[in-house]
Tab-separated table of N, CA and C in Angstrom:
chain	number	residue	atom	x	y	z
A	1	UNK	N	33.238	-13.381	10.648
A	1	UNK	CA	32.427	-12.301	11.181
A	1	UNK	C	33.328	-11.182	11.684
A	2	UNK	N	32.749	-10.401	11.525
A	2	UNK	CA	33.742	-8.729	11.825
A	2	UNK	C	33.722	-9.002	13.569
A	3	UNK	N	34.658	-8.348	14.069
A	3	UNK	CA	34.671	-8.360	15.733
A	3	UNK	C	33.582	-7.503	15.893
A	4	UNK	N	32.927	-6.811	15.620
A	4	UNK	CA	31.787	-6.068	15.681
A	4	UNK	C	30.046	-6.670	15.936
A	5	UNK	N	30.511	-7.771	15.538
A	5	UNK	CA	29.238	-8.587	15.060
A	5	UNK	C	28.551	-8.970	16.351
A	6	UNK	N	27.261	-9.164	16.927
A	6	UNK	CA	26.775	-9.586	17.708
A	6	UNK	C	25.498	-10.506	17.392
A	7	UNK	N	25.463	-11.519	18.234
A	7	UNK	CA	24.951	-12.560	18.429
A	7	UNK	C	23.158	-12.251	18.194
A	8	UNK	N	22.476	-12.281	17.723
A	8	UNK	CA	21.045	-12.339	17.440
A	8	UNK	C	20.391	-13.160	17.710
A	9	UNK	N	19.620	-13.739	18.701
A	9	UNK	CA	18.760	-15.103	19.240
A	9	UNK	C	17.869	-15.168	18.594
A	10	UNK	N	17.806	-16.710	18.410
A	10	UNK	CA	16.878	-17.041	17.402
A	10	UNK	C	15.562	-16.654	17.285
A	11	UNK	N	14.676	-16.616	18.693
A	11	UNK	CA	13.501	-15.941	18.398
A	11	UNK	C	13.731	-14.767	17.706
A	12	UNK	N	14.427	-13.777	17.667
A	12	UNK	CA	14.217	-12.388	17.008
A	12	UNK	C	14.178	-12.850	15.566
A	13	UNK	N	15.152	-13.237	15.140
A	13	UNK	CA	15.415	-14.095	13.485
A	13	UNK	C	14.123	-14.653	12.736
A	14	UNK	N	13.249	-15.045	14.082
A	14	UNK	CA	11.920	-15.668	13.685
A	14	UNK	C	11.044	-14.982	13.388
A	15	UNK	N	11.113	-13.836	14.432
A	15	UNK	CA	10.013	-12.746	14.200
A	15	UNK	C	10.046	-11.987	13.173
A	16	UNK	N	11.438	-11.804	13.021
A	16	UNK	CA	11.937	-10.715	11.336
A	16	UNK	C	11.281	-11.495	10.097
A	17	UNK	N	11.720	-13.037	10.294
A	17	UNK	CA	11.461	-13.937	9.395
A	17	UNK	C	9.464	-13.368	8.905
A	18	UNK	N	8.539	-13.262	9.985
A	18	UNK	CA	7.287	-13.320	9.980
A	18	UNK	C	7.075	-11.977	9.308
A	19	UNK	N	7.644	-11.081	9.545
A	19	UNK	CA	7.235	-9.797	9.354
A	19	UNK	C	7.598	-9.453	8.305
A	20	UNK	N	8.477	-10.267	7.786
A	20	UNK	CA	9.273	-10.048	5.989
A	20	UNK	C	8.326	-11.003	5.147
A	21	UNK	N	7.688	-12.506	5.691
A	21	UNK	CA	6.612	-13.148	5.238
A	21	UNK	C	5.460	-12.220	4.563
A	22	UNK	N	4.986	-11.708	5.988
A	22	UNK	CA	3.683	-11.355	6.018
A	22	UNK	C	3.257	-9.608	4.854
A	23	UNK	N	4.633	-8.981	5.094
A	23	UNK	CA	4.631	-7.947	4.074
A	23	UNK	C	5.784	-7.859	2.553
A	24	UNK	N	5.895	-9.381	2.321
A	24	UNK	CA	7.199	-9.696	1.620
A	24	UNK	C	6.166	-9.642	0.088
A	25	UNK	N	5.081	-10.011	-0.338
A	25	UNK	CA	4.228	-9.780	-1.083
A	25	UNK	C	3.889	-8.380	-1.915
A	26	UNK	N	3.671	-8.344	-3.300
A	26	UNK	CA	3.329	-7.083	-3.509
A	26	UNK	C	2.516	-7.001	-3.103
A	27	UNK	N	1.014	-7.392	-2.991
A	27	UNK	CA	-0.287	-6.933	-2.681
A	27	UNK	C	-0.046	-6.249	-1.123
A	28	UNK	N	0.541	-7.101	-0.092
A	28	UNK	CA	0.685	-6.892	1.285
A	28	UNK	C	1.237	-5.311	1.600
A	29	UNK	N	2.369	-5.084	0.445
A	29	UNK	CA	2.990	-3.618	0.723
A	29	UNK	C	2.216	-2.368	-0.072
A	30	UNK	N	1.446	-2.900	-1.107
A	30	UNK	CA	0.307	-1.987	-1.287
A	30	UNK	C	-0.798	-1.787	-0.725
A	31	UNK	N	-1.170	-2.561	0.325
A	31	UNK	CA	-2.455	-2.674	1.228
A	31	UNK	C	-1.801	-1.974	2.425
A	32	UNK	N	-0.639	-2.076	2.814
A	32	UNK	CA	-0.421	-1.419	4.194
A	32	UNK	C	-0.028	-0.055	3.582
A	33	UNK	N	0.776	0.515	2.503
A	33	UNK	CA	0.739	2.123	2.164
A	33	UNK	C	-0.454	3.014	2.225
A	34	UNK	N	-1.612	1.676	1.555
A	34	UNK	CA	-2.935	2.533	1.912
A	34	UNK	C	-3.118	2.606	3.154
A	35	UNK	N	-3.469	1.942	4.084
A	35	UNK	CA	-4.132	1.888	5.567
A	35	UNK	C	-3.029	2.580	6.268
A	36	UNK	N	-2.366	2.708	5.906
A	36	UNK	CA	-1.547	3.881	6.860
A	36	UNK	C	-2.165	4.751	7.598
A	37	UNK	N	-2.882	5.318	6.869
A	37	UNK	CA	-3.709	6.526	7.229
A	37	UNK	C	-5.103	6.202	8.060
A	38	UNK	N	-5.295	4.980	8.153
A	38	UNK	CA	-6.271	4.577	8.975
A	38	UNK	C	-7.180	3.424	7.996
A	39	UNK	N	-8.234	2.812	8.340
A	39	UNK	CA	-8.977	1.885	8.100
A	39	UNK	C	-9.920	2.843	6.491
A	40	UNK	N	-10.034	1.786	5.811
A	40	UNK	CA	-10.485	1.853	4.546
A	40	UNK	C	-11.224	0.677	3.514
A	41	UNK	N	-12.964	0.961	3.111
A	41	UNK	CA	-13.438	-0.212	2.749
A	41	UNK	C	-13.317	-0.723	1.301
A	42	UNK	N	-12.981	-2.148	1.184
A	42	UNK	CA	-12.874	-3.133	0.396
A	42	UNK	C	-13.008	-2.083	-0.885
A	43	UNK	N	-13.930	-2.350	-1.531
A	43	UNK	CA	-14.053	-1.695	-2.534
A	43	UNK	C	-13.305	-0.194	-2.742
A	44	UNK	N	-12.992	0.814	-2.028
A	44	UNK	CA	-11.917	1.648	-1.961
A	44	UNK	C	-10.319	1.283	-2.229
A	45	UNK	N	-10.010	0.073	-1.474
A	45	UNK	CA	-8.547	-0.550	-1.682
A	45	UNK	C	-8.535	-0.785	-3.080
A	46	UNK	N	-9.627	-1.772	-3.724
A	46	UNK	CA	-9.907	-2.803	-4.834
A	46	UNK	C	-9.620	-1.332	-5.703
A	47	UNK	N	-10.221	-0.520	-5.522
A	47	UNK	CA	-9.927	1.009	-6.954
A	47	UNK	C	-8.486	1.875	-6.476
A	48	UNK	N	-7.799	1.418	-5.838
A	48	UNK	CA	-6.676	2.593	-5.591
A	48	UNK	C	-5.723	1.091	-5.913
A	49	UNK	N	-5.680	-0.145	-5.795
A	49	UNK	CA	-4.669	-0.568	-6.104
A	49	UNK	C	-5.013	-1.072	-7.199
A	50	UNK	N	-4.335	-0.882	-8.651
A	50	UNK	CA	-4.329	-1.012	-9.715
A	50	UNK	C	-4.032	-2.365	-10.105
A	51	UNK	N	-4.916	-2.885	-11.025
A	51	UNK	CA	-4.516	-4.313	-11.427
A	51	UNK	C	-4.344	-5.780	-9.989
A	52	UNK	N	-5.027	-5.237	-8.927
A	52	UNK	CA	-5.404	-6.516	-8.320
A	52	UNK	C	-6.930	-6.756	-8.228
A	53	UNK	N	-6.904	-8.183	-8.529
A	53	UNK	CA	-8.375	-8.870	-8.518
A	53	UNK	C	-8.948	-8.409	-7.346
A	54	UNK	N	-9.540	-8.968	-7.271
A	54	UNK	CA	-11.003	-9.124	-6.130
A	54	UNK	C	-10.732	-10.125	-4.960
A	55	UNK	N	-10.238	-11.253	-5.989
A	55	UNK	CA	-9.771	-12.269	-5.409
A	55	UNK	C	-8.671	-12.377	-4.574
A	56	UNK	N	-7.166	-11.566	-5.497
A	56	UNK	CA	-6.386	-11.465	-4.462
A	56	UNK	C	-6.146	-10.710	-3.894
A	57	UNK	N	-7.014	-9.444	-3.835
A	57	UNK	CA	-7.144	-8.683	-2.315
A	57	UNK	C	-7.667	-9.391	-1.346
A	58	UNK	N	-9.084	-10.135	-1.919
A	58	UNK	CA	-9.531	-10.989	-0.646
A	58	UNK	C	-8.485	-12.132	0.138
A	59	UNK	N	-7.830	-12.507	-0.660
A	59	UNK	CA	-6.599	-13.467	-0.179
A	59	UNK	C	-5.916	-12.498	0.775
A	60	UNK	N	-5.351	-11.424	0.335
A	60	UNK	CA	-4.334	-10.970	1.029
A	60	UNK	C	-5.091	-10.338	2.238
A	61	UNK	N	-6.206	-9.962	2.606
A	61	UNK	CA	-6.223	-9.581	3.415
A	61	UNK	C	-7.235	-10.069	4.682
A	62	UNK	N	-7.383	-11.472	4.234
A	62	UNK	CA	-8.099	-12.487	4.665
A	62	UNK	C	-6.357	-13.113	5.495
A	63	UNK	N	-5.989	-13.005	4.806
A	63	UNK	CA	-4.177	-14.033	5.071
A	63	UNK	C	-3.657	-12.900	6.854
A	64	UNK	N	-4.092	-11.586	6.285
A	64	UNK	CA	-3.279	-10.546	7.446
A	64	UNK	C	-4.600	-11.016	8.440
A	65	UNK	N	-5.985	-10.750	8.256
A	65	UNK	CA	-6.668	-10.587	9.438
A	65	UNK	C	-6.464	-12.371	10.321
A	66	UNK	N	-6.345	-13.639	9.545
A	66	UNK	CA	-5.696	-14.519	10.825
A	66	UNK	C	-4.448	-14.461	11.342
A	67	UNK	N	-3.843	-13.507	11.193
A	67	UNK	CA	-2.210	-13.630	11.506
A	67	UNK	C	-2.857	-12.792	12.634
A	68	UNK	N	-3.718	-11.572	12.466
A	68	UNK	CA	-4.213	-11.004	13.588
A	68	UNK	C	-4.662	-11.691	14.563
A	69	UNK	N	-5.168	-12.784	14.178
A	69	UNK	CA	-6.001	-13.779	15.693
A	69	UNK	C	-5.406	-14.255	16.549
């Protein structure tokens, strides 16, 4: 390690770990570019993101709203 290097505790490592999980997905990083701009319904996402089902939008964003709970 470079003398530069500092020590990172494991909780932080964990949390990075979650947040690289949770938007590590294509669908996940095309669902949050949209909502950027604020809240937007189902069927709006389903026509702006190209070539995802029904299904796995509903996955993906069924997966974010319990991570919310």
């Amino acid at each position: 390690m470079s003398p530069d290097h500092t020590h990172v505790p494991a909780g932080d490592c964990l949390a990075v770990r979650e947040v690289l999980n949770r938007v590590g997905d294509k669908w996940s990083v095309l669902v949050v570019a949209l909502l950027r701009d604020g809240p937007r319904r189902f069927s709006e996402i389903r026509r702006a993101i190209e070539g995802v089902s029904q299904r796995m939008l509903t996955l993906t964003l069924r997966a974010w709203n319990a991570t919310d709970s």
